[in-house]
mmCIF file of C-alpha atoms in Angstrom:
data_model
loop_
_atom_site.group_PDB
_atom_site.id
_atom_site.type_symbol
_atom_site.label_atom_id
_atom_site.label_comp_id
_atom_site.label_asym_id
_atom_site.label_seq_id
_atom_site.Cartn_x
_atom_site.Cartn_y
_atom_site.Cartn_z
ATOM 1 C CA UNK N 770 -70.323 21.513 1.720
ATOM 2 C CA UNK N 771 -70.599 18.829 4.359
ATOM 3 C CA UNK N 772 -67.588 18.742 6.601
ATOM 4 C CA UNK N 773 -66.373 16.060 8.966
ATOM 5 C CA UNK N 774 -66.785 16.487 12.707
ATOM 6 C CA UNK N 775 -64.021 14.681 14.550
ATOM 7 C CA UNK N 776 -63.551 14.529 18.316
ATOM 8 C CA UNK N 777 -60.010 14.302 19.697
ATOM 9 C CA UNK N 778 -60.176 12.442 22.971
ATOM 10 C CA UNK N 779 -58.176 10.352 25.450
ATOM 11 C CA UNK N 780 -58.714 8.332 28.583
ATOM 12 C CA UNK N 781 -56.049 9.886 30.732
ATOM 13 C CA UNK N 782 -55.498 13.630 30.972
ATOM 14 C CA UNK N 783 -52.234 15.271 30.007
ATOM 15 C CA UNK N 784 -51.373 12.991 27.098
ATOM 16 C CA UNK N 785 -51.464 15.786 24.509
ATOM 17 C CA UNK N 786 -55.052 16.084 23.267
ATOM 18 C CA UNK N 787 -54.966 19.861 23.063
ATOM 19 C CA UNK N 788 -51.582 19.867 21.337
ATOM 20 C CA UNK N 789 -52.869 17.231 18.904
ATOM 21 C CA UNK N 790 -56.025 19.264 18.165
ATOM 22 C CA UNK N 791 -54.090 22.498 17.586
ATOM 23 C CA UNK N 792 -51.551 20.827 15.324
ATOM 24 C CA UNK N 793 -53.999 18.701 13.381
ATOM 25 C CA UNK N 794 -56.228 21.739 12.809
ATOM 26 C CA UNK N 795 -53.280 23.873 11.718
ATOM 27 C CA UNK N 796 -51.865 21.134 9.475
ATOM 28 C CA UNK N 797 -55.225 20.557 7.765
ATOM 29 C CA UNK N 798 -55.545 24.316 7.175
ATOM 30 C CA UNK N 799 -52.014 24.352 5.730
ATOM 31 C CA UNK N 800 -53.282 21.733 3.263
ATOM 32 C CA UNK N 801 -55.888 24.220 2.102
ATOM 33 C CA UNK N 802 -58.856 22.937 4.094
ATOM 34 C CA UNK N 803 -61.327 25.151 5.951
ATOM 35 C CA UNK N 804 -61.064 24.176 9.596
ATOM 36 C CA UNK N 805 -62.724 25.170 12.857
ATOM 37 C CA UNK N 806 -61.421 23.846 16.176
ATOM 38 C CA UNK N 807 -63.702 23.877 19.222
ATOM 39 C CA UNK N 808 -62.422 23.823 22.791
ATOM 40 C CA UNK N 809 -65.064 21.783 24.629
ATOM 41 C CA UNK N 810 -63.202 21.790 27.947
ATOM 42 C CA UNK N 811 -65.487 24.253 29.715
ATOM 43 C CA UNK N 812 -63.908 25.827 32.793
ATOM 44 C CA UNK N 813 -60.426 24.632 31.814
ATOM 45 C CA UNK N 814 -59.803 26.501 28.578
ATOM 46 C CA UNK N 815 -56.416 25.817 26.979
ATOM 47 C CA UNK N 816 -56.595 25.498 23.214
ATOM 48 C CA UNK N 817 -56.456 29.317 22.976
ATOM 49 C CA UNK N 818 -53.057 29.556 24.704
ATOM 50 C CA UNK N 819 -51.611 26.687 22.666
ATOM 51 C CA UNK N 820 -52.653 28.497 19.473
ATOM 52 C CA UNK N 821 -51.568 31.910 20.811
ATOM 53 C CA UNK N 822 -55.059 33.414 20.484
ATOM 54 C CA UNK N 823 -55.768 34.097 24.167
ATOM 55 C CA UNK N 824 -55.821 37.876 23.749
ATOM 56 C CA UNK N 825 -58.467 37.837 21.032
ATOM 57 C CA UNK N 826 -61.296 36.161 22.898
ATOM 58 C CA UNK N 827 -64.529 38.082 23.333
ATOM 59 C CA UNK N 828 -67.217 35.421 23.026
ATOM 60 C CA UNK N 829 -67.012 31.707 23.734
ATOM 61 C CA UNK N 830 -68.754 28.394 23.114
ATOM 62 C CA UNK N 831 -71.304 28.863 25.905
ATOM 63 C CA UNK N 832 -72.180 32.357 24.620
ATOM 64 C CA UNK N 833 -72.971 30.901 21.171
ATOM 65 C CA UNK N 834 -75.019 28.058 22.582
ATOM 66 C CA UNK N 835 -76.994 30.371 24.847
ATOM 67 C CA UNK N 836 -77.647 32.683 21.899
ATOM 68 C CA UNK N 837 -75.762 35.597 23.489
ATOM 69 C CA UNK N 838 -73.781 36.061 20.294
ATOM 70 C CA UNK N 839 -73.818 34.855 16.711
ATOM 71 C CA UNK N 840 -71.761 31.821 15.722
ATOM 72 C CA UNK N 841 -69.357 33.931 13.684
ATOM 73 C CA UNK N 842 -68.733 36.350 16.552
ATOM 74 C CA UNK N 843 -67.229 33.559 18.638
ATOM 75 C CA UNK N 844 -64.965 32.308 15.856
ATOM 76 C CA UNK N 845 -61.422 33.650 16.212
ATOM 77 C CA UNK N 846 -59.351 33.623 13.059
ATOM 78 C CA UNK N 847 -55.877 32.108 13.431
ATOM 79 C CA UNK N 848 -52.848 34.418 13.187
ATOM 80 C CA UNK N 849 -51.137 32.366 10.473
ATOM 81 C CA UNK N 850 -53.807 30.377 8.644
ATOM 82 C CA UNK N 851 -56.642 32.391 7.107
ATOM 83 C CA UNK N 852 -58.976 29.395 6.910
ATOM 84 C CA UNK N 853 -58.478 28.238 10.505
ATOM 85 C CA UNK N 854 -60.805 29.347 13.302
ATOM 86 C CA UNK N 855 -61.078 28.698 17.038
ATOM 87 C CA UNK N 856 -64.218 28.644 19.148
ATOM 88 C CA UNK N 857 -62.843 28.944 22.699
ATOM 89 C CA UNK N 858 -64.290 27.295 25.792
ATOM 90 C CA UNK N 859 -65.947 29.400 28.466
ATOM 91 C CA UNK N 860 -63.571 29.816 31.374
ATOM 92 C CA UNK N 861 -65.936 31.044 34.056
ATOM 93 C CA UNK N 862 -68.659 28.437 33.668
ATOM 94 C CA UNK N 863 -68.984 24.795 34.613
ATOM 95 C CA UNK N 864 -69.229 21.698 32.484
ATOM 96 C CA UNK N 865 -73.032 21.493 32.736
ATOM 97 C CA UNK N 866 -73.467 24.763 30.839
ATOM 98 C CA UNK N 867 -74.205 22.946 27.602
ATOM 99 C CA UNK N 868 -76.198 19.904 26.542
ATOM 100 C CA UNK N 869 -74.963 17.275 24.073
ATOM 101 C CA UNK N 870 -77.750 18.120 21.576
ATOM 102 C CA UNK N 871 -76.799 21.805 21.618
ATOM 103 C CA UNK N 872 -73.206 21.081 20.700
ATOM 104 C CA UNK N 873 -74.336 18.629 18.019
ATOM 105 C CA UNK N 874 -76.613 21.272 16.452
ATOM 106 C CA UNK N 875 -73.770 23.786 16.420
ATOM 107 C CA UNK N 876 -71.416 21.288 14.772
ATOM 108 C CA UNK N 877 -74.013 20.466 12.122
ATOM 109 C CA UNK N 878 -74.237 24.165 11.298
ATOM 110 C CA UNK N 879 -70.437 24.441 11.147
ATOM 111 C CA UNK N 880 -70.242 21.416 8.833
ATOM 112 C CA UNK N 881 -72.103 23.460 6.221
ATOM 113 C CA UNK N 882 -69.232 25.958 6.129
ATOM 114 C CA UNK N 883 -66.133 23.967 7.001
ATOM 115 C CA UNK N 884 -64.299 20.900 5.723
ATOM 116 C CA UNK N 885 -63.298 19.925 9.236
ATOM 117 C CA UNK N 886 -64.799 20.581 12.670
ATOM 118 C CA UNK N 887 -62.369 19.351 15.330
ATOM 119 C CA UNK N 888 -63.503 19.095 18.946
ATOM 120 C CA UNK N 889 -60.920 19.137 21.727
ATOM 121 C CA UNK N 890 -62.569 16.888 24.297
ATOM 122 C CA UNK N 891 -62.114 17.305 28.053
ATOM 123 C CA UNK N 892 -60.268 14.539 29.901
ATOM 124 C CA UNK N 893 -62.221 12.080 31.990
ATOM 125 C CA UNK N 894 -65.442 10.300 31.206
ATOM 126 C CA UNK N 895 -67.975 12.618 32.843
ATOM 127 C CA UNK N 896 -70.461 15.125 31.385
ATOM 128 C CA UNK N 897 -68.019 17.194 29.367
ATOM 129 C CA UNK N 898 -66.707 14.100 27.648
ATOM 130 C CA UNK N 899 -70.224 12.967 26.710
ATOM 131 C CA UNK N 900 -71.037 16.404 25.268
ATOM 132 C CA UNK N 901 -67.978 16.346 23.092
ATOM 133 C CA UNK N 902 -68.279 12.799 21.761
ATOM 134 C CA UNK N 903 -72.017 13.140 21.199
ATOM 135 C CA UNK N 904 -71.442 15.862 18.611
ATOM 136 C CA UNK N 905 -68.866 13.961 16.541
ATOM 137 C CA UNK N 906 -69.130 11.323 13.868
ATOM 138 C CA UNK N 907 -65.505 10.212 14.034
ATOM 139 C CA UNK N 908 -63.044 9.930 16.900
ATOM 140 C CA UNK N 909 -59.295 10.221 17.266
ATOM 141 C CA UNK N 910 -57.841 8.815 20.458
ATOM 142 C CA UNK N 911 -54.572 10.152 21.869
ATOM 143 C CA UNK N 912 -52.411 8.111 24.213
ATOM 144 C CA UNK N 913 -48.818 7.947 25.378
ATOM 145 C CA UNK N 914 -47.003 4.584 25.548
ATOM 146 C CA UNK N 915 -47.496 4.306 29.315
ATOM 147 C CA UNK N 916 -49.468 1.669 31.186
ATOM 148 C CA UNK N 917 -51.907 4.090 32.829
ATOM 149 C CA UNK N 918 -52.647 5.986 29.610
ATOM 150 C CA UNK N 919 -53.246 2.786 27.647
ATOM 151 C CA UNK N 920 -55.477 1.283 30.267
ATOM 152 C CA UNK N 921 -57.605 4.457 30.276
ATOM 153 C CA UNK N 922 -57.582 4.559 26.455
ATOM 154 C CA UNK N 923 -59.086 1.071 26.393
ATOM 155 C CA UNK N 924 -61.904 2.212 28.655
ATOM 156 C CA UNK N 925 -62.636 5.151 26.368
ATOM 157 C CA UNK N 926 -62.682 2.920 23.267
ATOM 158 C CA UNK N 927 -65.510 1.010 24.954
ATOM 159 C CA UNK N 928 -67.419 4.222 25.671
ATOM 160 C CA UNK N 929 -66.912 5.486 22.110
ATOM 161 C CA UNK N 930 -68.265 2.230 20.704
ATOM 162 C CA UNK N 931 -71.278 2.551 22.991
ATOM 163 C CA UNK N 932 -71.875 6.027 21.511
ATOM 164 C CA UNK N 933 -71.825 4.651 17.967
ATOM 165 C CA UNK N 934 -68.359 6.079 17.333
ATOM 166 C CA UNK N 935 -66.912 2.942 15.857
ATOM 167 C CA UNK N 936 -63.323 2.366 14.872
ATOM 168 C CA UNK N 937 -61.605 5.278 16.622
ATOM 169 C CA UNK N 938 -58.104 5.915 15.314
ATOM 170 C CA UNK N 939 -55.085 6.117 17.576
ATOM 171 C CA UNK N 940 -52.294 8.669 17.872
ATOM 172 C CA UNK N 941 -49.403 7.496 20.041
ATOM 173 C CA UNK N 942 -47.789 10.614 21.437
ATOM 174 C CA UNK N 943 -44.430 11.225 23.158
ATOM 175 C CA UNK N 944 -42.686 8.085 21.971
ATOM 176 C CA UNK N 945 -39.201 7.958 23.418
ATOM 177 C CA UNK N 946 -37.269 6.181 20.685
ATOM 178 C CA UNK N 947 -34.256 5.507 22.872
ATOM 179 C CA UNK N 948 -36.400 3.715 25.445
ATOM 180 C CA UNK N 949 -38.160 1.727 22.720
ATOM 181 C CA UNK N 950 -34.785 0.788 21.271
ATOM 182 C CA UNK N 951 -33.666 -0.594 24.620
ATOM 183 C CA UNK N 952 -36.927 -2.445 25.114
ATOM 184 C CA UNK N 953 -38.002 -0.143 27.936
ATOM 185 C CA UNK N 954 -41.053 1.323 26.248
ATOM 186 C CA UNK N 955 -43.918 -0.382 24.449
ATOM 187 C CA UNK N 956 -43.784 0.191 20.723
ATOM 188 C CA UNK N 957 -46.531 0.657 18.154
ATOM 189 C CA UNK N 958 -47.076 -3.059 17.620
ATOM 190 C CA UNK N 959 -47.402 -3.761 21.351
ATOM 191 C CA UNK N 960 -50.041 -1.057 21.679
ATOM 192 C CA UNK N 961 -51.978 -2.139 18.580
ATOM 193 C CA UNK N 962 -52.043 -5.661 19.948
ATOM 194 C CA UNK N 963 -53.343 -4.468 23.316
ATOM 195 C CA UNK N 964 -56.010 -2.081 22.087
ATOM 196 C CA UNK N 965 -56.820 -3.547 18.650
ATOM 197 C CA UNK N 966 -57.347 -0.179 17.002
ATOM 198 C CA UNK N 967 -56.046 1.348 13.820
ATOM 199 C CA UNK N 968 -52.980 3.580 14.173
ATOM 200 C CA UNK N 969 -53.300 7.086 12.760
ATOM 201 C CA UNK N 970 -49.861 8.308 13.702
ATOM 202 C CA UNK N 971 -46.765 8.134 15.853
ATOM 203 C CA UNK N 972 -45.404 11.289 17.431
ATOM 204 C CA UNK N 973 -41.930 11.276 18.959
ATOM 205 C CA UNK N 974 -41.261 12.987 22.283
ATOM 206 C CA UNK N 975 -39.865 16.328 21.191
ATOM 207 C CA UNK N 976 -38.746 19.402 23.102
ATOM 208 C CA UNK N 977 -39.945 21.576 20.232
ATOM 209 C CA UNK N 978 -43.508 20.867 21.386
ATOM 210 C CA UNK N 979 -42.735 22.619 24.671
ATOM 211 C CA UNK N 980 -41.090 25.683 23.159
ATOM 212 C CA UNK N 981 -43.891 25.889 20.584
ATOM 213 C CA UNK N 982 -46.471 25.907 23.389
ATOM 214 C CA UNK N 983 -44.445 28.562 25.222
ATOM 215 C CA UNK N 984 -44.673 30.774 22.138
ATOM 216 C CA UNK N 985 -48.251 29.919 21.306
ATOM 217 C CA UNK N 986 -47.343 28.753 17.804
ATOM 218 C CA UNK N 987 -48.295 25.136 16.957
ATOM 219 C CA UNK N 988 -45.231 22.965 16.331
ATOM 220 C CA UNK N 989 -46.272 22.112 12.736
ATOM 221 C CA UNK N 990 -44.978 25.574 11.837
ATOM 222 C CA UNK N 991 -41.471 24.500 12.900
ATOM 223 C CA UNK N 992 -39.914 22.644 9.969
ATOM 224 C CA UNK N 993 -37.102 21.301 12.145
ATOM 225 C CA UNK N 994 -39.402 19.722 14.718
ATOM 226 C CA UNK N 995 -39.831 15.931 14.407
ATOM 227 C CA UNK N 996 -43.191 16.126 16.205
ATOM 228 C CA UNK N 997 -44.301 18.807 13.733
ATOM 229 C CA UNK N 998 -43.609 16.648 10.712
ATOM 230 C CA UNK N 999 -45.364 13.745 12.471
ATOM 231 C CA UNK N 1000 -48.496 15.898 12.795
ATOM 232 C CA UNK N 1001 -48.266 16.982 9.140
ATOM 233 C CA UNK N 1002 -48.262 13.313 8.156
ATOM 234 C CA UNK N 1003 -51.177 12.586 10.470
ATOM 235 C CA UNK N 1004 -53.145 15.412 8.839
ATOM 236 C CA UNK N 1005 -52.393 13.972 5.405
ATOM 237 C CA UNK N 1006 -53.740 10.572 6.520
ATOM 238 C CA UNK N 1007 -56.880 12.158 7.993
ATOM 239 C CA UNK N 1008 -57.315 13.954 4.682
ATOM 240 C CA UNK N 1009 -57.210 10.668 2.795
ATOM 241 C CA UNK N 1010 -53.582 10.409 1.644
ATOM 242 C CA UNK N 1011 -51.640 7.173 1.957
ATOM 243 C CA UNK N 1012 -48.565 8.089 3.971
ATOM 244 C CA UNK N 1013 -46.136 5.437 5.174
ATOM 245 C CA UNK N 1014 -45.251 5.517 8.858
ATOM 246 C CA UNK N 1015 -42.165 7.487 9.698
ATOM 247 C CA UNK N 1016 -39.158 5.634 10.905
ATOM 248 C CA UNK N 1017 -38.504 7.046 14.348
ATOM 249 C CA UNK N 1018 -34.751 6.831 14.594
ATOM 250 C CA UNK N 1019 -33.347 7.695 17.976
ATOM 251 C CA UNK N 1020 -31.158 10.768 17.893
ATOM 252 C CA UNK N 1021 -27.528 9.758 18.010
ATOM 253 C CA UNK N 1022 -24.856 11.699 19.815
ATOM 254 C CA UNK N 1023 -21.483 12.581 18.332
ATOM 255 C CA UNK N 1024 -19.910 9.762 20.330
ATOM 256 C CA UNK N 1025 -22.405 7.263 18.909
ATOM 257 C CA UNK N 1026 -21.689 8.497 15.406
ATOM 258 C CA UNK N 1027 -17.958 8.077 15.971
ATOM 259 C CA UNK N 1028 -18.544 4.591 17.336
ATOM 260 C CA UNK N 1029 -20.616 3.931 14.231
ATOM 261 C CA UNK N 1030 -17.726 4.971 12.041
ATOM 262 C CA UNK N 1031 -15.408 2.490 13.681
ATOM 263 C CA UNK N 1032 -18.040 -0.224 13.765
ATOM 264 C CA UNK N 1033 -18.758 -0.233 17.494
ATOM 265 C CA UNK N 1034 -22.426 0.636 17.426
ATOM 266 C CA UNK N 1035 -25.272 -1.855 17.579
ATOM 267 C CA UNK N 1036 -27.667 -2.625 14.770
ATOM 268 C CA UNK N 1037 -29.546 0.205 13.153
ATOM 269 C CA UNK N 1038 -32.991 0.537 14.627
ATOM 270 C CA UNK N 1039 -36.143 1.285 12.708
ATOM 271 C CA UNK N 1040 -39.410 1.882 14.494
ATOM 272 C CA UNK N 1041 -42.098 1.395 11.889
ATOM 273 C CA UNK Y 716 -13.834 16.423 10.769
ATOM 274 C CA UNK Y 717 -15.554 18.690 8.301
ATOM 275 C CA UNK Y 718 -18.878 17.400 9.658
ATOM 276 C CA UNK Y 719 -17.754 18.197 13.162
ATOM 277 C CA UNK Y 720 -16.820 21.776 12.303
ATOM 278 C CA UNK Y 721 -20.093 22.255 10.479
ATOM 279 C CA UNK Y 722 -21.943 20.898 13.519
ATOM 280 C CA UNK Y 723 -19.982 23.182 15.867
ATOM 281 C CA UNK Y 724 -20.769 26.233 13.756
ATOM 282 C CA UNK Y 725 -24.457 25.341 13.604
ATOM 283 C CA UNK Y 726 -24.556 24.887 17.378
ATOM 284 C CA UNK Y 727 -22.948 28.287 17.888
ATOM 285 C CA UNK Y 728 -25.442 29.873 15.514
ATOM 286 C CA UNK Y 729 -28.306 28.250 17.394
ATOM 287 C CA UNK Y 730 -26.956 29.439 20.757
ATOM 288 C CA UNK Y 731 -26.668 32.981 19.459
ATOM 289 C CA UNK Y 732 -30.247 33.286 18.223
ATOM 290 C CA UNK Y 733 -31.685 31.234 21.083
ATOM 291 C CA UNK Y 734 -34.982 32.676 22.156
ATOM 292 C CA UNK Y 735 -35.815 32.052 25.797
ATOM 293 C CA UNK Y 736 -39.316 30.708 25.281
ATOM 294 C CA UNK Y 737 -39.675 30.064 29.008
ATOM 295 C CA UNK Y 738 -39.783 33.834 29.508
ATOM 296 C CA UNK Y 739 -42.318 34.206 26.702
ATOM 297 C CA UNK Y 740 -44.450 31.535 28.363
ATOM 298 C CA UNK Y 741 -44.290 33.256 31.757
ATOM 299 C CA UNK Y 742 -45.225 36.644 30.323
ATOM 300 C CA UNK Y 743 -48.169 35.214 28.425
ATOM 301 C CA UNK Y 744 -49.376 33.319 31.488
ATOM 302 C CA UNK Y 745 -49.172 36.396 33.717
ATOM 303 C CA UNK Y 746 -51.852 38.012 31.573
ATOM 304 C CA UNK Y 747 -53.921 34.863 31.188
ATOM 305 C CA UNK Y 748 -53.943 34.174 34.939
ATOM 306 C CA UNK Y 749 -55.024 37.722 35.790
ATOM 307 C CA UNK Y 750 -57.965 37.251 33.444
ATOM 308 C CA UNK Y 751 -58.788 33.847 34.943
ATOM 309 C CA UNK Y 752 -58.592 35.015 38.549
ATOM 310 C CA UNK Y 753 -60.837 38.012 37.894
ATOM 311 C CA UNK Y 754 -63.535 35.504 37.041
ATOM 312 C CA UNK Y 755 -65.030 38.095 34.705
ATOM 313 C CA UNK Y 756 -66.431 36.522 31.551
ATOM 314 C CA UNK Y 757 -65.018 38.107 28.420
ATOM 315 C CA UNK Y 758 -68.472 39.069 27.178
ATOM 316 C CA UNK Y 759 -69.079 41.033 30.408
ATOM 317 C CA UNK Y 760 -65.740 42.753 29.900
ATOM 318 C CA UNK Y 761 -67.114 43.722 26.489
ATOM 319 C CA UNK Y 762 -70.319 45.162 27.996
ATOM 320 C CA UNK Y 763 -68.291 47.090 30.597
ATOM 321 C CA UNK Y 764 -66.219 48.549 27.767
ATOM 322 C CA UNK Y 765 -69.417 49.575 25.940
ATOM 323 C CA UNK Y 766 -70.878 51.211 29.073
ATOM 324 C CA UNK Y 767 -67.696 53.134 29.817
ATOM 325 C CA UNK Y 768 -67.647 54.358 26.226
ATOM 326 C CA UNK Y 769 -71.258 55.554 26.562
ATOM 327 C CA UNK Y 770 -70.473 57.481 29.744
ATOM 328 C CA UNK Y 771 -67.384 59.140 28.286
ATOM 329 C CA UNK Y 772 -69.161 60.003 25.052
ATOM 330 C CA UNK Y 773 -71.793 61.926 27.029
ATOM 331 C CA UNK Y 774 -69.088 64.412 27.989
ATOM 332 C CA UNK Y 775 -66.592 64.284 25.130
ATOM 333 C CA UNK Y 776 -66.604 63.676 21.416
ATOM 334 C CA UNK Y 777 -64.609 60.465 21.252
ATOM 335 C CA UNK Y 778 -63.616 57.869 18.683
ATOM 336 C CA UNK Y 779 -65.912 54.882 18.145
ATOM 337 C CA UNK Y 780 -63.540 52.441 19.755
ATOM 338 C CA UNK Y 781 -60.890 52.377 22.430
ATOM 339 C CA UNK Y 782 -57.257 52.431 21.364
ATOM 340 C CA UNK Y 783 -56.657 50.018 24.206
ATOM 341 C CA UNK Y 784 -58.836 48.488 26.859
ATOM 342 C CA UNK Y 785 -57.313 45.777 28.952
ATOM 343 C CA UNK Y 786 -56.531 44.558 32.422
ATOM 344 C CA UNK Y 787 -52.837 44.166 33.004
ATOM 345 C CA UNK Y 788 -50.139 44.031 35.619
ATOM 346 C CA UNK Y 789 -48.382 47.164 36.782
ATOM 347 C CA UNK Y 790 -45.675 46.027 39.184
ATOM 348 C CA UNK Y 791 -47.616 44.646 42.144
ATOM 349 C CA UNK Y 792 -50.948 46.024 41.002
ATOM 350 C CA UNK Y 793 -53.552 44.847 38.565
ATOM 351 C CA UNK Y 794 -54.877 47.819 36.604
ATOM 352 C CA UNK Y 795 -57.515 48.505 34.003
ATOM 353 C CA UNK Y 796 -55.924 50.495 31.181
ATOM 354 C CA UNK Y 797 -58.194 52.252 28.742
ATOM 355 C CA UNK Y 798 -57.253 54.753 26.115
ATOM 356 C CA UNK Y 799 -59.635 56.533 23.852
ATOM 357 C CA UNK Y 800 -59.040 59.213 21.270
ATOM 358 C CA UNK Y 801 -60.799 62.533 21.870
ATOM 359 C CA UNK Y 802 -61.936 64.019 18.562
ATOM 360 C CA UNK Y 803 -61.985 67.689 17.534
ATOM 361 C CA UNK Y 804 -59.561 68.634 20.248
ATOM 362 C CA UNK Y 805 -56.529 69.420 18.117
ATOM 363 C CA UNK Y 806 -56.471 72.988 19.511
ATOM 364 C CA UNK Y 807 -55.938 71.474 22.946
ATOM 365 C CA UNK Y 808 -52.657 69.879 21.872
ATOM 366 C CA UNK Y 809 -49.772 72.331 22.355
ATOM 367 C CA UNK Y 810 -47.710 72.737 19.195
ATOM 368 C CA UNK Y 811 -44.388 70.985 19.417
ATOM 369 C CA UNK Y 812 -41.004 72.556 18.688
#
């Protein structure tokens, strides 16, 4: 078996990389793939709490790389998906604890056993970022539709290209459909035009993401969550399926629906 | 109207079973932050556990693993809780009833 190593990265911090990694990993495992997710954010571990596995950590990424434990000892099996594993970041070490080649070697070993190796990349463009992108052969870029996030995403696209990671694919996270509808938020086409990258998926802003993180259960498990179904579709695209883009209809209130009934509402809006 | 009633009922049902995930988040973070602030790598926690087991097993016949071994909050204190089963000591347990 030769799996695919994909880095999930962004320019700006706080745009949802860790959430995207947890949900993409979970969704791919739900499709029957063998998946390992690696938290490469040394010193600022977070993928474990998003996946609800924080109480099961004994060994971490730095322990494996330093040979303190075997690879399998640092792999924590997910609570819900039997073929999903997490290698957590070290929390008490700094970002220089590992070298890019060491992480690449580890990923090459993991590719022999897994269909997908997903790396949650630290924010910023310093050492930790270089470690994470150096180990991957494909890149997924996460951004929100805000000016600062898109500017930083453009910078990272340049750095990815320089590292031979061509054609990164874009996830636009936290799209506020009401703002887009009123012309107060850039939409998918605006962002594609600015960054000239391929879109992998559109994720609506969704409160379910917050409650899911509170519980430590990725939102793809919640069938009612719009962001969850967005991530399921993204996973299907990563896995090679042709999935049309979801139409992100803004949620309408009762009043709007009543207006609709009597013909007072504006035109129906379709995002993609 | 039927839609409205259905909606109202569903909202009431949701309110009833509403889990306060904010509380869940706080409780989980209380444990995580204790661990972080201790600045004790998890593998060292594991070696401490092993050493404590070795010391105890010099004096008592005990099970191979702890029933629990964790650092947690006890009101204002942070405590290390460890529990280990002592074997062959059934005669020490007073009969109940």
